[in-house]
XYZ file of N, CA and C in Angstrom:
558
model
N 69.786 144.628 141.084
C 69.205 145.751 140.468
C 69.951 147.029 141.046
N 70.279 147.928 140.182
C 70.932 149.166 140.577
C 69.948 150.083 141.279
N 70.542 151.051 141.975
C 69.650 152.053 142.684
C 68.873 152.856 141.602
N 69.512 153.150 140.452
C 68.774 153.819 139.408
C 67.583 153.070 138.857
N 67.862 151.770 138.719
C 66.782 150.864 138.236
C 65.629 150.833 139.279
N 65.960 150.795 140.598
C 65.000 150.781 141.627
C 64.108 152.045 141.553
N 64.791 153.155 141.259
C 64.054 154.404 141.149
C 63.096 154.369 140.007
N 63.589 153.894 138.905
C 62.680 153.821 137.662
C 61.530 152.838 137.853
N 61.830 151.680 138.407
C 60.829 150.709 138.617
C 59.731 151.245 139.593
N 60.187 151.970 140.651
C 59.266 152.496 141.543
C 58.458 153.623 140.938
N 59.064 154.410 140.110
C 58.388 155.551 139.434
C 57.293 154.933 138.524
N 57.639 153.899 137.787
C 56.593 153.200 136.861
C 55.490 152.685 137.660
N 55.837 152.030 138.828
C 54.742 151.484 139.754
C 53.869 152.603 140.236
N 54.381 153.699 140.592
C 53.620 154.817 141.028
C 52.637 155.337 139.965
N 53.193 155.480 138.739
C 52.411 155.982 137.655
C 51.261 154.988 137.353
N 51.581 153.645 137.403
C 50.593 152.681 137.072
C 49.607 152.421 138.153
N 49.844 152.814 139.354
C 48.945 152.497 140.502
C 48.252 153.760 141.003
N 48.924 154.931 140.868
C 48.351 156.117 141.460
C 48.254 157.306 140.486
N 48.885 157.205 139.374
C 48.702 158.244 138.362
C 49.855 159.258 138.355
N 49.702 160.197 137.450
C 50.829 161.139 137.301
C 51.042 162.064 138.394
N 50.008 162.454 139.135
C 50.202 163.294 140.268
C 51.005 162.677 141.348
N 51.043 161.352 141.431
C 51.808 160.664 142.394
C 53.305 160.662 142.157
N 53.658 161.036 140.949
C 55.084 160.988 140.588
C 55.818 162.247 141.081
N 56.301 162.206 142.257
C 57.228 163.206 142.816
C 58.516 162.521 143.267
N 59.530 163.214 143.338
C 60.809 162.695 143.723
C 60.724 162.036 145.160
N 60.020 162.723 146.052
C 59.883 162.247 147.341
C 59.125 160.927 147.411
N 58.025 160.848 146.625
C 57.234 159.622 146.652
C 57.932 158.492 146.013
N 58.756 158.778 145.021
C 59.559 157.717 144.396
C 60.618 157.255 145.361
N 61.203 158.170 146.132
C 62.213 157.712 147.140
C 61.539 156.795 148.153
N 60.393 157.170 148.556
C 59.637 156.309 149.562
C 59.269 154.978 149.019
N 58.773 154.982 147.777
C 58.352 153.706 147.135
C 59.580 152.799 146.884
N 60.677 153.377 146.588
C 61.856 152.593 146.317
C 62.612 152.195 147.655
N 62.092 152.744 148.797
C 62.804 152.454 150.018
C 64.135 153.009 150.098
N 64.374 154.220 149.483
C 65.651 154.843 149.458
C 65.618 156.168 150.224
N 66.782 156.647 150.601
C 66.895 157.895 151.435
C 66.257 159.019 150.538
N 65.719 159.988 151.266
C 65.158 161.181 150.582
C 66.283 161.812 149.810
N 65.978 162.253 148.530
C 66.955 162.856 147.717
C 67.614 161.911 146.760
N 67.381 160.633 146.920
C 68.029 159.615 145.973
C 67.545 159.830 144.565
N 66.217 159.972 144.292
C 65.700 160.120 142.980
C 66.308 161.330 142.319
N 66.428 162.414 143.159
C 67.036 163.666 142.589
C 68.528 163.477 142.156
N 69.156 162.543 142.743
C 70.582 162.314 142.309
C 70.644 161.801 140.920
N 69.593 161.076 140.480
C 69.610 160.492 139.124
C 68.804 161.329 138.160
N 67.733 161.972 138.628
C 66.864 162.731 137.809
C 66.582 164.074 138.468
N 67.250 165.092 138.084
C 67.175 166.410 138.706
C 65.738 166.989 138.602
N 65.086 166.805 137.465
C 63.807 167.451 137.238
C 62.732 166.326 137.009
N 61.482 166.776 137.209
C 60.371 165.821 136.965
C 60.421 165.442 135.497
N 60.687 166.326 134.627
C 60.714 165.995 133.233
C 61.820 164.908 132.906
N 62.952 165.047 133.508
C 63.965 164.031 133.249
C 63.565 162.711 133.931
N 62.838 162.710 134.991
C 62.315 161.516 135.574
C 61.305 160.847 134.612
N 60.398 161.633 134.054
C 59.447 161.054 133.114
C 60.098 160.472 131.914
N 61.099 161.179 131.354
C 61.782 160.620 130.218
C 62.559 159.356 130.596
N 63.138 159.295 131.806
C 63.765 158.107 132.248
C 62.871 156.896 132.390
N 61.614 157.178 132.899
C 60.606 156.107 132.997
C 60.178 155.596 131.627
N 60.011 156.487 130.697
C 59.650 156.023 129.309
C 60.734 155.163 128.767
N 62.016 155.569 128.862
C 63.056 154.734 128.382
C 63.132 153.405 129.074
N 62.997 153.386 130.362
C 63.056 152.172 131.172
C 61.909 151.283 130.722
N 60.725 151.795 130.561
C 59.653 150.904 130.127
C 59.946 150.262 128.780
N 60.480 151.036 127.877
C 60.855 150.488 126.529
C 61.873 149.400 126.707
N 62.840 149.585 127.535
C 63.866 148.591 127.729
C 63.295 147.309 128.365
N 62.426 147.479 129.322
C 61.758 146.341 129.904
C 60.937 145.554 128.893
N 60.216 146.284 128.068
C 59.411 145.550 127.010
C 60.308 144.792 126.031
N 61.324 145.409 125.620
C 62.309 144.697 124.712
C 62.921 143.457 125.332
N 63.373 143.661 126.607
C 63.922 142.566 127.366
C 62.909 141.369 127.580
N 61.701 141.768 127.814
C 60.634 140.685 128.029
C 60.346 140.035 126.650
N 60.441 140.641 125.553
C 60.211 140.023 124.284
C 61.253 139.038 123.984
N 62.500 139.372 124.321
C 63.596 138.464 124.028
C 63.744 138.319 122.547
N 63.797 137.132 121.993
C 63.944 136.880 120.584
C 62.595 137.198 119.919
N 62.575 137.963 118.786
C 61.332 138.294 118.131
C 60.680 136.935 117.718
N 59.330 136.833 117.763
C 58.713 135.598 117.434
C 58.804 135.396 115.937
N 58.792 134.133 115.538
C 58.823 133.822 114.124
C 57.567 134.306 113.437
N 57.692 134.632 112.125
C 56.432 135.072 111.404
C 55.421 133.966 111.544
N 54.177 134.318 111.739
C 53.133 133.337 111.877
C 52.876 132.533 110.597
N 52.542 131.246 110.869
C 52.339 130.369 109.659
C 50.984 130.573 109.014
N 49.977 131.062 109.855
C 48.657 131.304 109.335
C 47.920 132.215 110.188
N 46.720 132.564 109.721
C 46.004 133.623 110.412
C 45.673 133.233 111.878
N 45.335 131.966 112.102
C 44.998 131.482 113.486
C 46.220 131.683 114.352
N 47.341 131.377 113.905
C 48.598 131.518 114.744
C 48.855 132.969 115.043
N 48.667 133.824 114.045
C 48.871 135.240 114.246
C 47.887 135.821 115.231
N 46.607 135.447 115.064
C 45.591 135.965 116.099
C 45.943 135.456 117.461
N 46.311 134.181 117.579
C 46.707 133.636 118.875
C 47.829 134.486 119.477
N 48.827 134.816 118.696
C 49.937 135.659 119.151
C 49.524 137.008 119.644
N 48.706 137.652 118.835
C 48.243 138.995 119.201
C 47.278 138.954 120.429
N 46.443 137.947 120.505
C 45.536 137.827 121.619
C 46.324 137.574 122.929
N 47.382 136.763 122.829
C 48.257 136.462 124.008
C 49.001 137.720 124.377
N 49.458 138.543 123.429
C 50.151 139.795 123.802
C 49.146 140.702 124.583
N 47.961 140.854 124.102
C 46.998 141.756 124.815
C 46.724 141.182 126.186
N 46.492 139.843 126.228
C 46.242 139.203 127.564
C 47.386 139.488 128.579
N 48.606 139.324 128.145
C 49.792 139.564 128.952
C 49.874 141.003 129.478
N 49.736 142.020 128.516
C 49.899 143.363 128.955
C 48.694 143.911 129.749
N 47.593 143.124 129.791
C 46.447 143.551 130.630
C 46.335 142.709 131.892
N 47.182 141.751 132.049
C 47.179 140.997 133.270
C 48.579 141.042 134.001
N 49.477 140.267 133.557
C 50.809 140.184 134.196
C 51.531 141.506 134.157
N 51.332 142.254 133.120
C 52.083 143.605 132.994
C 51.058 144.745 133.094
N 49.968 144.601 133.716
C 48.911 145.535 133.781
C 49.420 146.923 134.354
N 50.082 146.931 135.449
C 50.560 148.189 136.023
C 51.512 148.897 135.104
N 52.382 148.144 134.437
C 53.342 148.803 133.474
C 52.492 149.352 132.290
N 51.435 148.632 131.863
C 50.626 149.156 130.723
C 49.925 150.440 131.177
N 49.357 150.472 132.344
C 48.697 151.669 132.835
C 49.724 152.827 132.953
N 50.902 152.567 133.364
C 51.979 153.620 133.417
C 52.219 154.123 132.038
N 52.257 153.250 131.079
C 52.532 153.695 129.710
C 51.374 154.533 129.169
N 50.136 154.235 129.490
C 48.957 155.044 129.101
C 49.025 156.424 129.712
N 49.393 156.418 131.019
C 49.533 157.752 131.668
C 50.594 158.547 130.967
N 51.672 157.921 130.555
C 52.788 158.677 129.837
C 52.347 159.016 128.430
N 51.552 158.209 127.757
C 51.021 158.637 126.448
C 50.230 159.862 126.539
N 49.391 159.978 127.559
C 48.553 161.171 127.694
C 49.459 162.399 128.005
N 50.425 162.200 128.853
C 51.403 163.283 129.134
C 52.132 163.682 127.881
N 52.405 162.693 127.011
C 53.139 162.975 125.803
C 52.323 163.814 124.784
N 51.022 164.001 124.989
C 50.239 164.789 124.072
C 50.710 166.268 124.171
N 51.298 166.641 125.255
C 51.807 168.022 125.377
C 53.229 168.092 125.945
N 53.951 166.942 125.770
C 55.359 166.932 126.227
C 56.103 166.037 125.173
N 56.702 166.718 124.256
C 57.405 165.968 123.143
C 58.557 165.057 123.646
N 59.216 165.464 124.784
C 60.295 164.653 125.291
C 59.770 163.344 125.824
N 58.509 163.251 126.242
C 57.897 162.002 126.686
C 57.334 161.265 125.486
N 56.644 161.957 124.618
C 56.076 161.395 123.428
C 57.005 160.622 122.488
N 58.147 161.313 122.177
C 59.050 160.767 121.180
C 59.505 159.407 121.469
N 60.076 159.114 122.668
C 60.503 157.709 122.900
C 59.347 156.679 122.996
N 58.165 157.139 123.396
C 57.041 156.260 123.397
C 56.682 155.808 122.038
N 56.668 156.715 121.072
C 56.358 156.413 119.731
C 57.471 155.505 119.077
N 58.641 155.806 119.419
C 59.782 155.000 118.946
C 59.663 153.553 119.369
N 59.124 153.367 120.578
C 58.912 152.004 121.156
C 57.916 151.213 120.323
N 56.970 151.926 119.680
C 55.943 151.198 118.920
C 56.414 150.680 117.556
N 57.529 151.238 117.060
C 58.077 150.901 115.757
C 58.291 149.421 115.643
N 58.857 148.759 116.640
C 59.167 147.332 116.621
C 57.940 146.515 116.375
N 56.879 146.783 117.128
C 55.639 146.045 117.062
C 54.954 146.274 115.710
N 54.912 147.518 115.306
C 54.277 147.929 114.052
C 54.927 147.197 112.837
N 56.302 147.112 112.849
C 57.007 146.468 111.796
C 56.748 144.960 111.830
N 56.660 144.404 112.979
C 56.297 142.935 113.024
C 54.920 142.681 112.448
N 53.933 143.532 112.798
C 52.603 143.332 112.291
C 52.529 143.486 110.795
N 53.221 144.544 110.286
C 53.240 144.724 108.817
C 53.829 143.583 108.106
N 55.027 143.035 108.676
C 55.656 141.854 108.005
C 54.801 140.619 108.065
N 54.149 140.404 109.167
C 53.247 139.268 109.349
C 52.066 139.351 108.335
N 51.565 140.505 108.232
C 50.332 140.617 107.320
C 50.809 140.462 105.847
N 52.050 140.983 105.513
C 52.546 140.758 104.161
C 52.746 139.210 103.907
N 53.290 138.554 104.869
C 53.512 137.069 104.749
C 52.186 136.320 104.620
N 51.146 136.874 105.281
C 49.843 136.183 105.220
C 49.063 136.542 104.018
N 49.637 137.461 103.115
C 49.053 137.792 101.860
C 48.145 138.994 101.824
N 48.278 139.767 102.864
C 47.434 141.053 102.820
C 47.807 141.899 101.661
N 46.946 142.417 100.864
C 47.273 143.276 99.704
C 47.855 144.601 100.182
N 47.508 145.098 101.324
C 47.924 146.333 101.840
C 48.319 146.136 103.345
N 49.582 145.607 103.579
C 50.062 145.343 104.909
C 50.160 146.578 105.802
N 50.385 147.739 105.245
C 50.472 148.998 105.959
C 49.098 149.333 106.607
N 48.051 149.288 105.738
C 46.702 149.597 106.242
C 46.260 148.481 107.264
N 46.632 147.298 106.932
C 46.276 146.225 107.879
C 46.956 146.440 109.233
N 48.204 146.820 109.271
C 48.916 147.023 110.527
C 48.255 148.215 111.271
N 47.806 149.213 110.582
C 47.172 150.365 111.185
C 45.929 149.855 111.893
N 45.149 149.097 111.211
C 43.841 148.594 111.776
C 44.094 147.596 112.938
N 45.044 146.703 112.776
C 45.295 145.767 113.824
C 45.862 146.392 115.061
N 46.822 147.338 114.911
C 47.337 148.017 116.128
C 46.272 148.794 116.787
N 45.369 149.446 115.951
C 44.267 150.226 116.537
C 43.310 149.351 117.371
N 42.963 148.224 116.876
C 42.104 147.317 117.590
C 42.772 146.719 118.768
N 44.064 146.420 118.599
C 44.775 145.905 119.776
C 44.945 146.945 120.903
N 45.115 148.172 120.575
C 45.218 149.234 121.610
C 43.812 149.481 122.200
N 42.812 149.418 121.323
C 41.448 149.603 121.845
C 41.062 148.493 122.793
N 41.385 147.330 122.450
C 41.080 146.129 123.336
C 41.909 146.193 124.544
N 43.079 146.666 124.529
C 43.963 146.857 125.746
C 43.240 147.868 126.621
N 42.874 149.067 126.105
C 42.191 150.015 126.829
C 40.898 149.519 127.441
N 40.089 148.728 126.656
C 38.848 148.177 127.116
C 39.134 147.242 128.353
N 40.161 146.410 128.286
C 40.437 145.538 129.402
C 40.975 146.282 130.579
N 41.771 147.315 130.350
C 42.349 148.085 131.523
C 41.296 148.916 132.176
N 40.443 149.622 131.402
C 39.572 150.681 131.921
C 38.154 150.313 132.059
N 37.625 149.331 131.320
C 36.246 149.052 131.277
C 35.924 147.601 131.731
N 36.345 146.632 131.036
C 35.982 145.259 131.263
C 37.250 144.365 131.243
N 37.819 144.021 132.400
C 39.011 143.229 132.421
C 38.907 141.868 131.831
N 37.639 141.390 131.608
C 37.472 140.066 130.985
C 37.038 140.104 129.597
N 37.059 141.236 128.964
C 36.654 141.408 127.517
C 37.365 140.439 126.619
N 36.671 139.806 125.743
C 37.226 138.858 124.718
C 38.104 139.683 123.783
N 39.335 139.375 123.584
C 40.144 140.110 122.650
C 40.265 139.328 121.325
N 40.163 138.032 121.398
C 40.503 137.188 120.263
C 39.467 137.513 119.094
N 38.225 137.524 119.359
C 37.210 137.690 118.285
C 37.411 138.973 117.497
N 37.580 140.128 118.201
C 37.815 141.410 117.508
C 39.086 141.391 116.661
N 40.148 140.836 117.300
C 41.370 140.751 116.541
C 41.312 139.855 115.293
N 40.619 138.748 115.452
C 40.469 137.850 114.332
C 39.696 138.509 113.205
N 38.590 139.239 113.538
C 37.797 139.871 112.594
C 38.571 140.858 111.801
N 39.451 141.601 112.419
C 40.265 142.617 111.705
C 41.345 141.957 110.909
N 42.027 141.020 111.408
C 43.077 140.271 110.645
C 42.486 139.637 109.412
N 41.376 138.935 109.516
C 40.676 138.229 108.433
C 40.216 139.312 107.362
N 39.751 140.463 107.798
C 39.307 141.414 106.843
C 40.397 141.850 105.862
N 41.655 141.691 106.236
C 42.742 142.142 105.365
C 43.500 140.946 104.688
N 43.075 139.748 104.952
C 43.766 138.590 104.319
C 42.751 137.963 103.326
N 43.164 137.772 102.124
C 42.336 137.077 101.169
C 41.944 135.664 101.751
N 40.894 135.073 101.228
C 40.431 133.852 101.802
C 41.490 132.719 101.795
N 42.442 132.794 100.865
C 43.519 131.788 100.922
C 44.496 132.212 102.005
N 44.783 131.348 102.933
C 45.727 131.673 104.027
C 47.181 131.177 103.707
N 47.470 130.877 102.503
C 48.812 130.388 102.196
C 49.848 131.458 102.438
N 50.823 131.278 103.303
C 51.866 132.220 103.494
C 52.675 132.340 102.286
N 53.274 133.549 102.088
C 54.158 133.791 100.931
C 55.531 133.223 101.205
């Protein structure tokens, strides 16, 4: 791992465990176990550090995904895939997910942070739209909007309210609401 990557990983860890106020160059240096001033060598301003963390998070997510999953064969397989994704981002990747939420809130008034975060959602959104079209949803765009909304809501529920909340049942209800009773893939 390069020194720059250590800085970014430590910055994401700080965001996910201690929040936005913890993100200072000095605290990142300490968390990364690097000499004071190291973070400033890579990111002169806090804004550039935030932007760097957003890009790093997106890169980590894409690397973790690897090869895109095959389109689901039926509703049950699709719901299983979605539920597993929410399970993973609220357990194994919990700190990174919290860091992303912190950054989304920062992005409400910082376009440099918001833009790359939204770009990172395009991949998932396209996958959901394509899956719903394959499953026969008459309006895959509306279906993708509802499914991503419930997925994000269940993620927030598990992160902030109830870490054991069932995600499968709500996801299944929304997916089935958009798929005709016949589950024959196109």
